[in-house]
PDB file of C-alpha atoms and ligand atoms in Angstrom:
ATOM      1  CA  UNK A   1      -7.335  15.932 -62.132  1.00 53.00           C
ATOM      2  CA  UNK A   2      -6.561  19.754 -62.414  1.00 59.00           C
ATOM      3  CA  UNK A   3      -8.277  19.896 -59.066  1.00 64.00           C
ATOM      4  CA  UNK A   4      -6.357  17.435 -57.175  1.00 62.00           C
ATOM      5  CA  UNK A   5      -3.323  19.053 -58.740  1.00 55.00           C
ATOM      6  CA  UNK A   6      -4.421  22.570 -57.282  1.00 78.00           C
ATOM      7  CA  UNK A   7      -5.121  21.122 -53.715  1.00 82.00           C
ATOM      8  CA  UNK A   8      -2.101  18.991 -53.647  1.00 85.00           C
ATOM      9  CA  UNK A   9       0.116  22.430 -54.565  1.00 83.00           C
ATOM     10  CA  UNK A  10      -1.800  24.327 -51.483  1.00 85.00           C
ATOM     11  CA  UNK A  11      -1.374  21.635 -49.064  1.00 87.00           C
ATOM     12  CA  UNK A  12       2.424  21.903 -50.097  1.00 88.00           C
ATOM     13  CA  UNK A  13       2.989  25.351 -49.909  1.00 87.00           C
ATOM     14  CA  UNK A  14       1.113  25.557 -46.340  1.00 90.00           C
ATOM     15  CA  UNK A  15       3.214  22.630 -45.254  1.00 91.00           C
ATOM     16  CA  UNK A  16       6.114  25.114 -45.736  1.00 90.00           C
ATOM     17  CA  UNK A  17       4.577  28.290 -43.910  1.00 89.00           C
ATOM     18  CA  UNK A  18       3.235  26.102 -41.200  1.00 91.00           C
ATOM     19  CA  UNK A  19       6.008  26.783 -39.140  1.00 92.00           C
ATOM     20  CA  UNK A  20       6.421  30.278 -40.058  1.00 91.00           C
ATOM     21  CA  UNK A  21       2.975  31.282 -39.945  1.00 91.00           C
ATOM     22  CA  UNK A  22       1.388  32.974 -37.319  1.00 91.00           C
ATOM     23  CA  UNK A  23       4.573  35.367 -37.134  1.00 90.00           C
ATOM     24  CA  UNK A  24       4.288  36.536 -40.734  1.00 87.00           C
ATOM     25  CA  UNK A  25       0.705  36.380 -40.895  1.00 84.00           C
ATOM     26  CA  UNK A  26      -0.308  37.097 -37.508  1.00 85.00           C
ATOM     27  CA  UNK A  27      -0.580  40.468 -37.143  1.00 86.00           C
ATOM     28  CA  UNK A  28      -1.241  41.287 -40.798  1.00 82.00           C
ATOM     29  CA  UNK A  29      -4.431  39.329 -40.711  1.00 85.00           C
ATOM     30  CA  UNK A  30      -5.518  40.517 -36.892  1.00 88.00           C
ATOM     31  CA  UNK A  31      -8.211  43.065 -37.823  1.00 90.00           C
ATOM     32  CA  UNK A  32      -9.561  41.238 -40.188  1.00 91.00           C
ATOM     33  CA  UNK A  33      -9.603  38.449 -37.993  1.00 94.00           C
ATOM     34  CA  UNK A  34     -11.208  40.094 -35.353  1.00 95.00           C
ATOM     35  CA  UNK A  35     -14.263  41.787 -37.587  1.00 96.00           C
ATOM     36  CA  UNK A  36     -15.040  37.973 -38.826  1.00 97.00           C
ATOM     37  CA  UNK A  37     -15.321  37.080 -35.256  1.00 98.00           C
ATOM     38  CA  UNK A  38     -17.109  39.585 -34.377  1.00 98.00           C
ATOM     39  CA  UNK A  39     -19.253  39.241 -37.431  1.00 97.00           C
ATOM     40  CA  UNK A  40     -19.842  35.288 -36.587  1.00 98.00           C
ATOM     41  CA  UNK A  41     -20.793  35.761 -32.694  1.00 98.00           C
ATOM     42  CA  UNK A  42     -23.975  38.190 -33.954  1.00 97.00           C
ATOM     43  CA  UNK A  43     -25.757  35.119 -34.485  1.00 98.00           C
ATOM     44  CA  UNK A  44     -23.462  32.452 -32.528  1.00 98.00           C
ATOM     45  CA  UNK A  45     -23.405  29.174 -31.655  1.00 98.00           C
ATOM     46  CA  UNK A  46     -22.209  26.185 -33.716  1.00 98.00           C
ATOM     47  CA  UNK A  47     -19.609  27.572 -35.657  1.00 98.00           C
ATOM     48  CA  UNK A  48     -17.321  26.232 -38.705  1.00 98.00           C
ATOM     49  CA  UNK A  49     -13.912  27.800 -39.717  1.00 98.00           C
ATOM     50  CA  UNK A  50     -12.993  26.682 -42.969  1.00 98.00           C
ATOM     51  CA  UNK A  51      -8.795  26.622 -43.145  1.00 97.00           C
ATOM     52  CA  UNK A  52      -8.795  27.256 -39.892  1.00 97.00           C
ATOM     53  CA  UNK A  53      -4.832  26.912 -40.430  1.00 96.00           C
ATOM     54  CA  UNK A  54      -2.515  27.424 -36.985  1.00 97.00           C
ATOM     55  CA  UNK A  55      -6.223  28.303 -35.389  1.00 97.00           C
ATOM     56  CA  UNK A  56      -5.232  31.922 -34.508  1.00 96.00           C
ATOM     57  CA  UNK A  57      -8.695  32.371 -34.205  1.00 97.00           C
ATOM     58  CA  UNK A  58      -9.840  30.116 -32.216  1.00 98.00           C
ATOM     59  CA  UNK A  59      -9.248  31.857 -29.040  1.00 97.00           C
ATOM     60  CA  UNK A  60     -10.872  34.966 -29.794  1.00 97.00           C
ATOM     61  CA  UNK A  61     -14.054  33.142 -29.459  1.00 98.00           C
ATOM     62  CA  UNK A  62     -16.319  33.887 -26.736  1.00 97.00           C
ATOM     63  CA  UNK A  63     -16.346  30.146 -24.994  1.00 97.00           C
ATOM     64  CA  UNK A  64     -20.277  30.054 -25.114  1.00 97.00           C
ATOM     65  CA  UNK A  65     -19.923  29.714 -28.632  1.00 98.00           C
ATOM     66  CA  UNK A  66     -18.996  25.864 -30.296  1.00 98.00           C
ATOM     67  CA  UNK A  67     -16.203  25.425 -33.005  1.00 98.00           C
ATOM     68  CA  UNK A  68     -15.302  23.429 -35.743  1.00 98.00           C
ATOM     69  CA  UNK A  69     -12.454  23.727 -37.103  1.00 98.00           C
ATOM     70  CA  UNK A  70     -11.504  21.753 -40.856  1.00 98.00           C
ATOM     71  CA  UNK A  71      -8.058  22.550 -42.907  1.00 97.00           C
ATOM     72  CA  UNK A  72      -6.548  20.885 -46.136  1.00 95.00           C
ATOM     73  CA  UNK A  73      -3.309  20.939 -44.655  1.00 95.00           C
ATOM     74  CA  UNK A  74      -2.449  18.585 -41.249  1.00 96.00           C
ATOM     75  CA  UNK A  75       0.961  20.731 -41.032  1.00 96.00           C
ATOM     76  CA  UNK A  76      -1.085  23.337 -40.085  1.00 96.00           C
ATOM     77  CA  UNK A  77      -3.610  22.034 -38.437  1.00 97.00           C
ATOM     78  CA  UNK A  78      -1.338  20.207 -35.958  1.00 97.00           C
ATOM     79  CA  UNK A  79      -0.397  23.634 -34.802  1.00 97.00           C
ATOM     80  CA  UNK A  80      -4.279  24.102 -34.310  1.00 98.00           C
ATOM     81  CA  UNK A  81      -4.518  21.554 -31.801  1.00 98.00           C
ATOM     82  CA  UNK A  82      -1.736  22.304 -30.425  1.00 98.00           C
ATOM     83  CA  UNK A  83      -3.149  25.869 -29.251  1.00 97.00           C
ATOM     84  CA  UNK A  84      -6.220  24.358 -28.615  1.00 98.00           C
ATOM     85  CA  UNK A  85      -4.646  21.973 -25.861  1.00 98.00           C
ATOM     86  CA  UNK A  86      -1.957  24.633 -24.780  1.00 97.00           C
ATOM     87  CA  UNK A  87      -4.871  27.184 -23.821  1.00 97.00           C
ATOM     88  CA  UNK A  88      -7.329  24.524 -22.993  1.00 97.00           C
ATOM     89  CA  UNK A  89     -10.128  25.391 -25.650  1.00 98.00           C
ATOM     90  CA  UNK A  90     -12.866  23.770 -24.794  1.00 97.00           C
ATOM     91  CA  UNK A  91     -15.268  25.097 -26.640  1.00 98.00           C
ATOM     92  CA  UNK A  92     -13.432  23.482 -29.696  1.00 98.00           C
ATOM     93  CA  UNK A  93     -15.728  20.160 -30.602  1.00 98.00           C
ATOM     94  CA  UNK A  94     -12.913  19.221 -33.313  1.00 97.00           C
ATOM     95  CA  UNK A  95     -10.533  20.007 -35.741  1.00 98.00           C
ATOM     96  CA  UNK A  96     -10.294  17.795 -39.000  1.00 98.00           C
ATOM     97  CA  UNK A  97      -8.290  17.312 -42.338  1.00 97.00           C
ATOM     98  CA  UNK A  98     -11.030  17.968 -44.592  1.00 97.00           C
ATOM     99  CA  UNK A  99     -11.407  19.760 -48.158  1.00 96.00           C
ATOM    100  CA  UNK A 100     -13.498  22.622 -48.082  1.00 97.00           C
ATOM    101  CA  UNK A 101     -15.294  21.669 -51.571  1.00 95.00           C
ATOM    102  CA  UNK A 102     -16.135  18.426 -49.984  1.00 96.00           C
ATOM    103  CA  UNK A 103     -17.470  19.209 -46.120  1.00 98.00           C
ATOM    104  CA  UNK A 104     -18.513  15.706 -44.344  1.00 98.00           C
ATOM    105  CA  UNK A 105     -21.094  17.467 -42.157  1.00 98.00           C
ATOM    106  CA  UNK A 106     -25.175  16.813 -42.554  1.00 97.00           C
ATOM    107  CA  UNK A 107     -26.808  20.082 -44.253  1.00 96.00           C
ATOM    108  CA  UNK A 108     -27.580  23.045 -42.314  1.00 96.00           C
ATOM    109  CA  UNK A 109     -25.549  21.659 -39.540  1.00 98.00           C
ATOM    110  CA  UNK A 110     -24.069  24.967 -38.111  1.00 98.00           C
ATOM    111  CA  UNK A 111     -25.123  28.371 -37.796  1.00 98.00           C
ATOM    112  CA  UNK A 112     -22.241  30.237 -38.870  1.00 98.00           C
ATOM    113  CA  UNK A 113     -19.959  29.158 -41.529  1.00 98.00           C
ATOM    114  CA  UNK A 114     -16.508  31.286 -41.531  1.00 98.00           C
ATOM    115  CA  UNK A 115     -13.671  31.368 -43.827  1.00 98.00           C
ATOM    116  CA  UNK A 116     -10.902  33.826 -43.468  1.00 96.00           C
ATOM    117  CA  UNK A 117      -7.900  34.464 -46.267  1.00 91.00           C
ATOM    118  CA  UNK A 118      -9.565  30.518 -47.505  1.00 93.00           C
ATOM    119  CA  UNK A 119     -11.825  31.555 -50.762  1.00 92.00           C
ATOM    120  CA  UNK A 120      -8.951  32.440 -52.937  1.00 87.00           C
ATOM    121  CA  UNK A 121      -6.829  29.538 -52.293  1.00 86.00           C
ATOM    122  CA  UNK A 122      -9.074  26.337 -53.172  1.00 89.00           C
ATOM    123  CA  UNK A 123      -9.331  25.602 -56.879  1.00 84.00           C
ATOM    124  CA  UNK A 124     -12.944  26.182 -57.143  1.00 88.00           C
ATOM    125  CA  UNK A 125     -14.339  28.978 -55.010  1.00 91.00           C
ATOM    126  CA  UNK A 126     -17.871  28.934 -56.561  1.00 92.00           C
ATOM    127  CA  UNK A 127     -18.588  25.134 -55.772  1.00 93.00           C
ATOM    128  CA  UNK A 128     -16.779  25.711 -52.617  1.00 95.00           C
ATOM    129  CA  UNK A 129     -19.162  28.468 -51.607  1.00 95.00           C
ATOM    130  CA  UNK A 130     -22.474  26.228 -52.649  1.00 94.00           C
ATOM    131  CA  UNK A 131     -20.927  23.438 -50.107  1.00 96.00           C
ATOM    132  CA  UNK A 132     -20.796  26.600 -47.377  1.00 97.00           C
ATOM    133  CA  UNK A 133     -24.399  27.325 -48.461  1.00 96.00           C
ATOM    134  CA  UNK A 134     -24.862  23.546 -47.894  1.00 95.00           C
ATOM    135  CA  UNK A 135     -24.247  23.043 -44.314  1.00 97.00           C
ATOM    136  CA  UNK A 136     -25.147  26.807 -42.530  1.00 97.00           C
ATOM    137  CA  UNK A 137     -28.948  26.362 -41.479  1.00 96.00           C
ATOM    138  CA  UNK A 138     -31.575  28.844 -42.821  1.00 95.00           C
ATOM    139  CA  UNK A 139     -31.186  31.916 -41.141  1.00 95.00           C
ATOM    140  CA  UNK A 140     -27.960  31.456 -40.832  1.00 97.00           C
ATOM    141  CA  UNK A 141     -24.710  33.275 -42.378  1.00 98.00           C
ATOM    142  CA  UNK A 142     -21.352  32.843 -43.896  1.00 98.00           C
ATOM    143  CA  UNK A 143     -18.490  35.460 -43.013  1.00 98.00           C
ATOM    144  CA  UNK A 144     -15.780  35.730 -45.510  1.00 97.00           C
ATOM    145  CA  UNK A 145     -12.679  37.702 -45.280  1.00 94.00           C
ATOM    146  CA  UNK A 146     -10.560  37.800 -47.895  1.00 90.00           C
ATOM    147  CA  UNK A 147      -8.049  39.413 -50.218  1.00 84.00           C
ATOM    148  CA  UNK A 148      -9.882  40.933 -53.361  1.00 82.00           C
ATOM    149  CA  UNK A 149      -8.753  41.634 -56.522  1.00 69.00           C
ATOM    150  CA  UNK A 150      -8.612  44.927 -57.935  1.00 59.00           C
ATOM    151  CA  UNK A 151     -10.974  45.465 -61.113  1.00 62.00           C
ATOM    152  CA  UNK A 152      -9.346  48.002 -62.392  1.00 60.00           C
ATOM    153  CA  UNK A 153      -5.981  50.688 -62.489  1.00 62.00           C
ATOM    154  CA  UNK A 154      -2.742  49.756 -61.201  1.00 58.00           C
ATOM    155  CA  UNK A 155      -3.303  47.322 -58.407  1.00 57.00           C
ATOM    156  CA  UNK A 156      -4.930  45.272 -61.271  1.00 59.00           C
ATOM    157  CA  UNK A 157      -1.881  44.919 -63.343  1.00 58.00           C
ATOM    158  CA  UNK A 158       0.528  44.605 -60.238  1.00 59.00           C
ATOM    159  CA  UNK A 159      -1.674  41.582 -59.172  1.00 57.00           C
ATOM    160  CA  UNK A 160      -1.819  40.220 -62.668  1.00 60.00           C
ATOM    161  CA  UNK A 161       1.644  40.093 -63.140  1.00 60.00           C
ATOM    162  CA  UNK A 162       2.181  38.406 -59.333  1.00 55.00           C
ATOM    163  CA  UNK A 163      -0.653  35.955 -60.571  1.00 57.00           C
ATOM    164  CA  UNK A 164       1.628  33.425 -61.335  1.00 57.00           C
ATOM    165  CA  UNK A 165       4.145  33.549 -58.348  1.00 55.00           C
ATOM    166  CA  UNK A 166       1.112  33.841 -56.335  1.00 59.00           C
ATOM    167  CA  UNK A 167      -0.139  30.587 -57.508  1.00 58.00           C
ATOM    168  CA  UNK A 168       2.754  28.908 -56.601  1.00 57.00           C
ATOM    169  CA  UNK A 169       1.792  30.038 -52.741  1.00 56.00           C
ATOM    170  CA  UNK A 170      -1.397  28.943 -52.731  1.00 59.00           C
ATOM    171  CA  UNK A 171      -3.361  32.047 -53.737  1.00 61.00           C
ATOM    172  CA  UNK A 172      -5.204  33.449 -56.392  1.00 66.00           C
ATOM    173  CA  UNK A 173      -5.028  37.216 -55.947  1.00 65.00           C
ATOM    174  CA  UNK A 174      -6.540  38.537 -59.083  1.00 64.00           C
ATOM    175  CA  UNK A 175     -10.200  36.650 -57.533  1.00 76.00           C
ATOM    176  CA  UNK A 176     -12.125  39.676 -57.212  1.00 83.00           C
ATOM    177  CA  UNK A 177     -15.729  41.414 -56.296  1.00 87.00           C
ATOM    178  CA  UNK A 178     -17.318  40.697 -59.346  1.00 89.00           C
ATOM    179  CA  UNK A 179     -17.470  36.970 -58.942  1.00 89.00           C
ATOM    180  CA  UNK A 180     -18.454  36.818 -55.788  1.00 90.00           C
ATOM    181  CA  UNK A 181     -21.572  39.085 -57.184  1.00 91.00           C
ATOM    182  CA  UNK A 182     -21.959  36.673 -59.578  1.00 91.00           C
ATOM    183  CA  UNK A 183     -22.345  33.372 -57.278  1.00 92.00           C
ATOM    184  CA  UNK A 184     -24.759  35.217 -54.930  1.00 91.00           C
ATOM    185  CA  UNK A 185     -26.877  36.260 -58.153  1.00 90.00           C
ATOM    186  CA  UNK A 186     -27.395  32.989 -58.863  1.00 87.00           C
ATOM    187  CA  UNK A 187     -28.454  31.697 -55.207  1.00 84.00           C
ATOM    188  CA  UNK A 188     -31.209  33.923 -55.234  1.00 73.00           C
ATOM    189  CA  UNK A 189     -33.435  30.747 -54.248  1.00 66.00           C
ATOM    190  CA  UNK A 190     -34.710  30.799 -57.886  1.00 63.00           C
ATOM    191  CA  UNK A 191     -34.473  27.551 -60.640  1.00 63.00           C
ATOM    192  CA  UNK A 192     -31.392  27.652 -63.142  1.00 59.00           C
ATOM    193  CA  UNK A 193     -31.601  25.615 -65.490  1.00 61.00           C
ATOM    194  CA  UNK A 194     -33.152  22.846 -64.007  1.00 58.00           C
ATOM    195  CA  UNK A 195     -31.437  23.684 -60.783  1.00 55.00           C
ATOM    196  CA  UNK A 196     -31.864  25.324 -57.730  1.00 55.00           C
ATOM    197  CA  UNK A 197     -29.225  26.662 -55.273  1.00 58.00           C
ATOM    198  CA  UNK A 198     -29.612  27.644 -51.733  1.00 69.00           C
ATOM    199  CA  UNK A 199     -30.732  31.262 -51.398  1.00 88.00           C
ATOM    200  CA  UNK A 200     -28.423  33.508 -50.212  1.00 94.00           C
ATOM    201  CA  UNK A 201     -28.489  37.218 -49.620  1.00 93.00           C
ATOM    202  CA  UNK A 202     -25.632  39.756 -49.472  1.00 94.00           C
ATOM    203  CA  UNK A 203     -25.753  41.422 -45.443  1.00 95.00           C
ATOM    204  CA  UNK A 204     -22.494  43.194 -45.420  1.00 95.00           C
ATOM    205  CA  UNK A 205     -19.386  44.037 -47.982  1.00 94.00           C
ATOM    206  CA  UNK A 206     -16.978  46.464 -46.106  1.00 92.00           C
ATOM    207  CA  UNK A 207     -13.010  47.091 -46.602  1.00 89.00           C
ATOM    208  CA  UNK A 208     -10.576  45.877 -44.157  1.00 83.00           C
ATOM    209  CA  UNK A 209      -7.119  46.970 -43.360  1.00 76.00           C
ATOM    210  CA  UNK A 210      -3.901  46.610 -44.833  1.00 69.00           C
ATOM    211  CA  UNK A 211      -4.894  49.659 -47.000  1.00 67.00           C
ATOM    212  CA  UNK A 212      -8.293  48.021 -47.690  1.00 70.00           C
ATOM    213  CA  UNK A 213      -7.330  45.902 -49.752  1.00 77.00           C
ATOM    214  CA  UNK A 214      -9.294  42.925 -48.179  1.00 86.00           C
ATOM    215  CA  UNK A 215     -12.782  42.882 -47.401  1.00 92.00           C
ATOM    216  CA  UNK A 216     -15.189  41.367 -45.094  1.00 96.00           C
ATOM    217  CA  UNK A 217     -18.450  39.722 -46.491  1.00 96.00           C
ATOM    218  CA  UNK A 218     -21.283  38.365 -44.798  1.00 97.00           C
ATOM    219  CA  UNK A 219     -24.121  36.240 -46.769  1.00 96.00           C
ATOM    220  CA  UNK A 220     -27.366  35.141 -45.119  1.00 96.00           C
ATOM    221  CA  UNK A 221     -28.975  31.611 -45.759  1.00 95.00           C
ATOM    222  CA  UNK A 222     -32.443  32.522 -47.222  1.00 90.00           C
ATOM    223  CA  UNK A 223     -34.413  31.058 -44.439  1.00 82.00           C
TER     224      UNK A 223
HETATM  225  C1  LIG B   1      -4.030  32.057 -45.653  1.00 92.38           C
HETATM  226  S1  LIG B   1      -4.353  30.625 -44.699  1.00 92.38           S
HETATM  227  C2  LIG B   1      -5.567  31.246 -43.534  1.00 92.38           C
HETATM  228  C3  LIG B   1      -5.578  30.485 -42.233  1.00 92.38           C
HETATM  229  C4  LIG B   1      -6.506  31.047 -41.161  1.00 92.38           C
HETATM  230  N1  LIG B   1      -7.878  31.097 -41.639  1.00 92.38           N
HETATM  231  C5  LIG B   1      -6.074  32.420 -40.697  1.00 92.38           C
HETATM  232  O1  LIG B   1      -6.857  33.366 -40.757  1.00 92.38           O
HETATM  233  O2  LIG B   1      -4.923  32.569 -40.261  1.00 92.38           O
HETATM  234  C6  LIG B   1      -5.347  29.631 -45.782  1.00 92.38           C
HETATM  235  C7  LIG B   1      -5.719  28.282 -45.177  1.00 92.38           C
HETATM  236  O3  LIG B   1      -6.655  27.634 -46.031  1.00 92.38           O
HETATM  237  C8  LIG B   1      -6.315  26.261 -46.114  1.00 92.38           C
HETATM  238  N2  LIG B   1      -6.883  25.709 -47.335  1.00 92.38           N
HETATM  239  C9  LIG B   1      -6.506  25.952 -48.604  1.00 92.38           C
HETATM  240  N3  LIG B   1      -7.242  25.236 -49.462  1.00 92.38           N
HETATM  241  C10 LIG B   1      -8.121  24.522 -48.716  1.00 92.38           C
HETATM  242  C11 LIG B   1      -9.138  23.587 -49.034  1.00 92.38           C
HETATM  243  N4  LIG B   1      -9.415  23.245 -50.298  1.00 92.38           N
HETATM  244  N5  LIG B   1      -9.835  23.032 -48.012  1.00 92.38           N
HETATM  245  C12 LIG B   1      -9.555  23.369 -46.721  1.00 92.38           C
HETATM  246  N6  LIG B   1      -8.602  24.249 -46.373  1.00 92.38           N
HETATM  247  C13 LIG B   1      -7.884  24.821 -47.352  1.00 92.38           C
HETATM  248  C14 LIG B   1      -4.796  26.256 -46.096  1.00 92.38           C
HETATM  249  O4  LIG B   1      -4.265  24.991 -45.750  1.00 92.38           O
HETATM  250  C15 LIG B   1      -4.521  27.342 -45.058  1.00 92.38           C
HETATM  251  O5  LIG B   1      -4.444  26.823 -43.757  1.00 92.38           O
END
């Protein structure tokens, strides 16, 4: 219940920055942006963007290159298609309303799994991540970029105290390093209790502009 509560707040707030957008966020996000994409092409081919929002992405692509593209929100996603028609993407197999927790593609159907400025906003990053995990193929890798919360010091408190506001805007921006650490620790390909999870293996944490405050990740799919 809590859940659909949390995804029907997100889907509300982005219905109000859909059409504002790409000319806050646009720049701010560019680098960022760009490092994922370049991050993703290493390996190439069929590619998912999870929130792929207005699709500002989309045509940084190189065109040999396939994309999916899912979002929670259709506000946003309508903008999607609409770039993807204006610049005549075709490389772009489809964009779809779609929760990220809940992904209706066949396992290890792509070979990269991106999600940019996504993993803070859904209401359950860890069993969002497992579902990435899910469908990239052995061998394979998800790219995250994302806002990370400080540990420690000042930045710490400030983002405490905008915790709530935050919330309210779909984002969560206390999430930080340490439990991403801790869901990769436990996809180590090993049994848990009964279970296990997908390996996955840590290729890349590095800081990305503004101020380095965000940071690109890249896992690998134990092949
Ligand atoms: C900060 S925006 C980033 C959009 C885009 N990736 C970019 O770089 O501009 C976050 C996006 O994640 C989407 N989102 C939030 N929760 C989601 C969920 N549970 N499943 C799918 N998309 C979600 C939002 O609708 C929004 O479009």
């Amino acid at each position: 219940m809590a859940d659909q509560l949390d995804k029907a707040a997100v889907a509300k707030a982005y219905a109000r920055w859909a059409p504002i957008y790409d000319f806050v966020f646009g720049a701010v996000f560019e680098r960022g942006r760009k490092a994922a994409i370049a991050a993703a092409e290493r390996i190439g081919g069929r590619i998912l963007e999870v929130g792929v929002g207005t699709g500002l992405s989309l045509p940084d692509y190189s065109s040999a290159n396939r994309l999916v593209g899912v979002d929670l929100s259709a506000p946003m996603l309508r903008k999607a298609k609409a770039r993807v028609a204006e610049r005549q993407l075709g490389n772009v197999e489809g964009l779809a309303v779609m929760d990220a927790r809940h992904l209706g593609f066949a396992d290890a159907a792509f070979d990269v799994v991106v999600a940019q400025y996504v993993i803070t906003a859904v209401p359950d990053p860890e069993a969002t991540l497992d579902e990435f995990v899910r469908v990239t193929r052995p061998g394979g890798e998800i790219v995250l970029v994302n806002h990370l919360g400080a540990e420690t010091g000042l930045r710490a408190i400030g983002e405490k105290c905008f915790a709530p506001l935050a919330r309210r805007l779909g984002w969560h921006p206390e999430f930080g390093w340490q439990r991403l650490a801790r869901w990769a620790a436990r996809h180590d390909g090993v049994e848990h209790g009964g279970v296990e999870h997908g390996g996955v293996e840590l290729i890349e944490r590095r800081a990305m502009p503004p101020l380095g405050h965000f940071s690109l990740i890249r896992f690998a799919r134990k092949a």
